[in-house]
Amino acid sequence: MMDMDEREVPLQLDFEDDGVEEDEPMADRGAFERQYADERSWEELQEDESGMLRVDVAQQQRQHRKRMSAMAGPRIQRGIIRYLFVLLDFSRAAAEMDLRPSRMGIVVDCVEAFVREFFDQNPLSHLGVILLKDGIAHQLTDLSGSPETHIRALRSNMESTGDASIQNGLDLARGYLTQIPSYGHREVLLVYSALSTIDPGDVMETVQECKKANIRCSVVGLSAEIYICKLLCEQTGGMYSVATNEGHLKELIMEHAPPPAAQAEMSVASLVRMGFPQRGAEDAVALCACHREVKMGGGYTCPRCKARVCELPTQCHICGLTLVSSPHLARSYHHLFPVSPFEEVENLASANGRQSLSKSCYGCLQELPTPGGKVKGVRLECPRCRQHFCFDCDNYIHESLHNCPGCESNSVILSQLSQ
Amino acid sequence: MFVNGILLLNHTNRIVIIATGSSTCAFLYDSTATDGINGSSVTSKANKKTQVSRTELITKSMQEFVSKEEEASKESSQIQYSNISGSLSMALCYIQRVLRGPLPHPQARILCLQGSPDAPYQYISVMNSIFSAQRNGVVIDACVVGSQHSAFLQQATHITGGIYMKPPQPDGLFEYLMMVFTTDLFSRQFLQLPRPVGVDFRASCFCHKKTIDMGFVCSVCLSIFCKHHQTCSTCGATFSRSNSTTVTGMKRKAPGS
């Protein structure tokens, strides 16, 4: 933080000494610098009489909400059926210890959490892992829908050697992604620790070919901002971010779990034929198609070819029909009907002419801040049902629950929604 | 009686009762809020008094709620559905508040007592609550005292790992509640609890609302149709004629994996 202040002075005085980077205006700097540009939180600290720091809870909450609302966009079409390849850089640069325990270790931890969250939020999607090391790209796991396969394979292959090649990685991913059905959204997530790329040919050509093949490439960098990664993301419509610490890295990788906005070229809609199998009785014995063994009980029967599969969602191994259950589809419905963001209630004015503000949060019965009261913070109101909620409930409702308790309990609003 | 039973099992047990009506939901009783009344008494006479006051509190708030409900629903004469999604959401928000508090955190469970049939327009909200409960490790149990099975609650208990029960004799409700739903999650593995009936995971198509086992899904909004349509009724996307899903080259290559 002190460096920021020191660097700003040379910007105005002498332009000849400093390198090319110093001449860039504030807007071109990385996102993490822009975030501090107008909120200098260190200057807002105040001390009370005994010398202890005074924390303004309401201010902190407002800043958090501003950050969150900047990320959430309006209701847009999202790519729900995704085919994503995760490219991991396991070159020499991944063995650096600047992030604990090592860059490779923290990346594998974050990617494991990401894989689980990805299948949680996108149950119909497929994921594959490619490793970049020794200048070549190895495909670790094929595009599949089971998180355990990927995590197990990742954990047993943790060695970092050689150099990373972006061109080879992208070419390999592109080879697989061009074979998938047209309704799927093609994506690549590259987690890059090195500062350079060693390629056999022209990496710009690869970038253009990815753009032509409609593959959305995003990069999460661990070391510094690299021009080729930035170009790749800009050309293909992906997101480029660079992590500053372990927590930030996890946040950036998790940002790619929810479905991204669908690009205009890719909005080819098609009706996909899917089967909804019934669960077999607990004492049925059958030969399962995925493991080629006799299995007792449970299992699902494909409605087209009557083969038994062990778990859902999957593709039937005999006839190729996509098999899902209705909860899997329901997991993605919250993207189609999101909860409208809550608005802050100004404490001083009485809300809508009502004489008394409600004392407790509608969702959790926690005490809400009132003018002159002991509890500090922000009070939030749902624009539809006009109920008041606390800051924590607002976070929980918008991030995890996707239901407003006030709107759900109000049958008038519900009957409007169902029409 | 059931509430007293649970609170007696362990001094750290806490109960919150939420009532679900057809027009609204409300918190009826919170055992932590009235701790001041219960905690300080020592003599048996005073204990009896506090127990009576807890029952009185619950019945009083229930009566208030029911009378408000009756007023609100005097006009309509169709089948009243209960807003189960509203009370599930309120319960989950409350659980989140408890989990944000100081350690040790109690093991959170939700018991749903439902009499009315499922409301079909609440499908998405109920599923959202179920997935959020599953993510936070909250177990949902269900005791259905109505005339028909509840598909929503069957799915909820299956996904979160709870118990679903429809008592064959509703008169003995207290016994069912005490025997089956009182025990905590760890002790459940040692007990013989009601086995799950077959859960129907088939979807219903958006056009006719009949259950199908094979259908078409719009790739944009995931609405389900039983036969091929030209446009999707939910999102308005138009479909091309050729949309067969072929088995890709990747799958054919490795039959054994």
Tab-separated table of C-alpha atoms in Angstrom, chain B residues 47-246:
chain	number	residue	atom	x	y	z
B	47	ASN	CA	-40.610	-26.109	37.292
B	48	LYS	CA	-44.163	-27.160	36.795
B	49	LYS	CA	-45.112	-23.568	36.352
B	50	THR	CA	-42.501	-22.976	33.681
B	51	GLN	CA	-43.498	-26.098	31.794
B	52	VAL	CA	-47.064	-24.971	31.734
B	53	SER	CA	-46.014	-21.587	30.540
B	54	ARG	CA	-44.087	-23.067	27.618
B	55	THR	CA	-47.069	-25.053	26.416
B	56	GLU	CA	-49.243	-22.016	26.936
B	57	LEU	CA	-46.887	-19.876	24.923
B	58	ILE	CA	-46.901	-22.277	22.009
B	59	THR	CA	-50.660	-22.750	21.972
B	60	LYS	CA	-51.245	-19.050	22.291
B	61	SER	CA	-49.050	-18.171	19.349
B	62	MET	CA	-50.555	-21.010	17.320
B	63	GLN	CA	-54.057	-19.742	18.010
B	64	GLU	CA	-53.089	-16.222	16.988
B	65	PHE	CA	-51.586	-17.538	13.787
B	66	VAL	CA	-54.608	-19.685	12.945
B	67	SER	CA	-57.048	-16.848	13.510
B	68	LYS	CA	-54.988	-14.570	11.252
B	69	GLU	CA	-54.979	-17.301	8.618
B	70	GLU	CA	-58.735	-17.772	8.810
B	71	GLU	CA	-59.316	-14.110	8.248
B	72	ALA	CA	-56.993	-14.013	5.301
B	73	SER	CA	-58.450	-17.037	3.551
B	74	LYS	CA	-62.141	-16.325	3.942
B	75	GLU	CA	-62.487	-15.098	0.362
B	76	SER	CA	-60.958	-17.949	-1.589
B	77	SER	CA	-62.562	-21.336	-1.837
B	78	GLN	CA	-60.049	-23.371	-3.853
B	79	ILE	CA	-57.671	-25.937	-2.420
B	80	GLN	CA	-55.272	-24.224	-0.084
B	81	TYR	CA	-51.655	-25.178	-0.443
B	82	SER	CA	-49.227	-24.482	2.343
B	83	ASN	CA	-46.145	-22.397	1.690
B	84	ILE	CA	-43.618	-25.028	2.594
B	85	SER	CA	-40.866	-23.249	0.678
B	86	GLY	CA	-41.331	-20.106	2.765
B	87	SER	CA	-40.909	-21.862	6.085
B	88	LEU	CA	-38.023	-23.980	4.806
B	89	SER	CA	-36.256	-20.780	3.753
B	90	MET	CA	-36.895	-19.135	7.118
B	91	ALA	CA	-35.637	-22.223	8.926
B	92	LEU	CA	-32.470	-22.282	6.830
B	93	CYS	CA	-31.786	-18.580	7.467
B	94	TYR	CA	-32.171	-19.195	11.193
B	95	ILE	CA	-29.810	-22.179	11.025
B	96	GLN	CA	-27.256	-20.028	9.221
B	97	ARG	CA	-27.475	-17.485	12.012
B	98	VAL	CA	-26.817	-20.181	14.602
B	99	LEU	CA	-23.897	-21.548	12.586
B	100	ARG	CA	-22.374	-18.065	12.482
B	101	GLY	CA	-22.453	-17.878	16.266
B	102	PRO	CA	-19.853	-19.180	18.706
B	103	LEU	CA	-18.705	-22.808	18.746
B	104	PRO	CA	-19.758	-25.525	19.533
B	105	HIS	CA	-22.362	-25.580	16.791
B	106	PRO	CA	-25.385	-27.823	17.279
B	107	GLN	CA	-26.239	-30.419	14.659
B	108	ALA	CA	-29.044	-28.810	12.654
B	109	ARG	CA	-32.152	-30.745	11.600
B	110	ILE	CA	-35.478	-29.708	10.163
B	111	LEU	CA	-38.637	-31.744	10.820
B	112	CYS	CA	-41.553	-30.985	8.488
B	113	LEU	CA	-45.060	-31.895	9.586
B	114	GLN	CA	-47.257	-31.536	6.538
B	115	GLY	CA	-50.933	-32.168	6.005
B	116	SER	CA	-51.793	-30.362	2.791
B	117	PRO	CA	-50.803	-31.496	-0.711
B	118	ASP	CA	-47.766	-30.150	-2.576
B	119	ALA	CA	-48.070	-26.882	-4.424
B	120	PRO	CA	-46.723	-27.424	-7.960
B	121	TYR	CA	-45.716	-23.781	-8.420
B	122	GLN	CA	-43.353	-24.112	-5.477
B	123	TYR	CA	-41.216	-26.809	-7.088
B	124	ILE	CA	-38.240	-24.597	-7.913
B	125	SER	CA	-38.170	-22.830	-4.524
B	126	VAL	CA	-38.460	-26.080	-2.599
B	127	MET	CA	-35.633	-27.609	-4.654
B	128	ASN	CA	-33.482	-24.510	-4.018
B	129	SER	CA	-34.012	-24.899	-0.272
B	130	ILE	CA	-33.206	-28.618	-0.454
B	131	PHE	CA	-29.935	-28.029	-2.279
B	132	SER	CA	-28.937	-25.283	0.132
B	133	ALA	CA	-29.690	-27.590	3.061
B	134	GLN	CA	-27.648	-30.352	1.478
B	135	ARG	CA	-24.715	-28.024	0.989
B	136	ASN	CA	-24.780	-26.941	4.631
B	137	GLY	CA	-25.205	-30.443	6.009
B	138	VAL	CA	-28.717	-29.876	7.332
B	139	VAL	CA	-30.893	-33.006	7.426
B	140	ILE	CA	-34.576	-32.701	6.542
B	141	ASP	CA	-37.020	-35.245	8.023
B	142	ALA	CA	-40.649	-35.441	7.028
B	143	CYS	CA	-43.776	-36.688	8.731
B	144	VAL	CA	-46.787	-36.499	6.435
B	145	VAL	CA	-50.139	-36.576	8.204
B	146	GLY	CA	-52.230	-35.715	5.169
B	147	SER	CA	-54.071	-38.069	2.889
B	148	GLN	CA	-51.484	-38.381	0.113
B	149	HIS	CA	-47.722	-38.746	-0.153
B	150	SER	CA	-45.692	-35.630	-0.744
B	151	ALA	CA	-43.238	-35.974	-3.618
B	152	PHE	CA	-41.344	-32.819	-2.595
B	153	LEU	CA	-40.685	-34.090	0.904
B	154	GLN	CA	-39.704	-37.519	-0.399
B	155	GLN	CA	-37.070	-35.918	-2.586
B	156	ALA	CA	-35.986	-33.612	0.246
B	157	THR	CA	-35.382	-36.470	2.648
B	158	HIS	CA	-33.658	-38.573	0.023
B	159	ILE	CA	-31.262	-35.833	-1.029
B	160	THR	CA	-30.380	-34.645	2.492
B	161	GLY	CA	-30.347	-38.104	4.075
B	162	GLY	CA	-33.351	-37.806	6.378
B	163	ILE	CA	-36.331	-39.969	7.251
B	164	TYR	CA	-39.667	-39.835	5.441
B	165	MET	CA	-42.670	-41.271	7.194
B	166	LYS	CA	-46.404	-41.350	6.644
B	167	PRO	CA	-47.934	-42.729	9.856
B	168	PRO	CA	-50.627	-45.326	9.070
B	169	GLN	CA	-52.471	-44.342	12.251
B	170	PRO	CA	-52.503	-40.565	12.726
B	171	ASP	CA	-53.982	-40.919	16.229
B	172	GLY	CA	-50.733	-42.226	17.546
B	173	LEU	CA	-48.768	-39.278	16.205
B	174	PHE	CA	-46.936	-38.543	19.448
B	175	GLU	CA	-45.543	-42.074	19.582
B	176	TYR	CA	-44.315	-41.882	15.992
B	177	LEU	CA	-42.693	-38.530	16.655
B	178	MET	CA	-40.942	-39.629	19.841
B	179	MET	CA	-39.749	-42.975	18.496
B	180	VAL	CA	-38.519	-41.929	15.118
B	181	PHE	CA	-37.643	-38.274	14.994
B	182	THR	CA	-36.217	-37.498	18.406
B	183	THR	CA	-32.866	-39.178	18.098
B	184	ASP	CA	-29.859	-37.243	16.919
B	185	LEU	CA	-28.015	-38.098	13.745
B	186	PHE	CA	-25.212	-40.131	15.298
B	187	SER	CA	-27.537	-42.463	17.175
B	188	ARG	CA	-29.663	-43.088	14.109
B	189	GLN	CA	-27.270	-45.674	12.723
B	190	PHE	CA	-27.971	-47.926	15.708
B	191	LEU	CA	-31.739	-47.809	15.390
B	192	GLN	CA	-34.128	-49.583	13.052
B	193	LEU	CA	-35.820	-46.635	11.416
B	194	PRO	CA	-38.500	-46.658	8.682
B	195	ARG	CA	-36.958	-47.631	5.370
B	196	PRO	CA	-37.299	-45.244	2.464
B	197	VAL	CA	-40.052	-46.015	-0.026
B	198	GLY	CA	-39.071	-45.834	-3.700
B	199	VAL	CA	-38.479	-42.195	-4.582
B	200	ASP	CA	-39.798	-41.175	-7.971
B	201	PHE	CA	-37.184	-39.027	-9.664
B	202	ARG	CA	-38.888	-38.869	-13.007
B	203	ALA	CA	-39.575	-35.416	-14.320
B	204	SER	CA	-42.862	-34.021	-15.511
B	205	CYS	CA	-43.030	-32.328	-18.878
B	206	PHE	CA	-43.795	-28.627	-18.979
B	207	CYS	CA	-46.475	-28.922	-21.666
B	208	HIS	CA	-48.815	-31.573	-20.214
B	209	LYS	CA	-47.516	-32.020	-16.662
B	210	LYS	CA	-47.408	-35.793	-17.041
B	211	THR	CA	-44.440	-37.776	-15.778
B	212	ILE	CA	-42.152	-38.974	-18.525
B	213	ASP	CA	-39.117	-41.174	-18.508
B	214	MET	CA	-37.595	-39.947	-21.739
B	215	GLY	CA	-37.980	-36.456	-23.112
B	216	PHE	CA	-36.403	-33.431	-24.725
B	217	VAL	CA	-34.603	-30.739	-22.777
B	218	CYS	CA	-34.048	-27.196	-24.069
B	219	SER	CA	-30.339	-26.517	-23.935
B	220	VAL	CA	-30.849	-22.869	-22.969
B	221	CYS	CA	-33.303	-22.963	-20.095
B	222	LEU	CA	-33.531	-26.700	-19.284
B	223	SER	CA	-37.302	-26.953	-19.662
B	224	ILE	CA	-38.532	-30.459	-20.304
B	225	PHE	CA	-40.854	-31.419	-23.172
B	226	CYS	CA	-42.312	-34.761	-24.086
B	227	LYS	CA	-42.162	-34.286	-27.844
B	228	HIS	CA	-40.240	-32.150	-30.284
B	229	HIS	CA	-41.437	-28.534	-30.431
B	230	GLN	CA	-40.446	-25.725	-32.754
B	231	THR	CA	-39.892	-23.148	-30.007
B	232	CYS	CA	-39.324	-23.354	-26.287
B	233	SER	CA	-42.284	-21.980	-24.347
B	234	THR	CA	-40.141	-20.802	-21.437
B	235	CYS	CA	-37.297	-18.941	-23.078
B	236	GLY	CA	-38.488	-18.498	-26.642
B	237	ALA	CA	-35.501	-20.158	-28.271
B	238	THR	CA	-36.142	-21.679	-31.695
B	239	PHE	CA	-34.877	-25.149	-32.429
B	240	SER	CA	-33.486	-26.537	-35.637
B	241	ARG	CA	-34.856	-29.769	-37.068
B	242	SER	CA	-31.659	-31.817	-36.674
B	243	ASN	CA	-30.746	-32.256	-33.046
B	244	SER	CA	-29.848	-35.854	-32.504
B	245	THR	CA	-27.279	-36.578	-29.837
B	246	THR	CA	-24.710	-38.877	-31.324
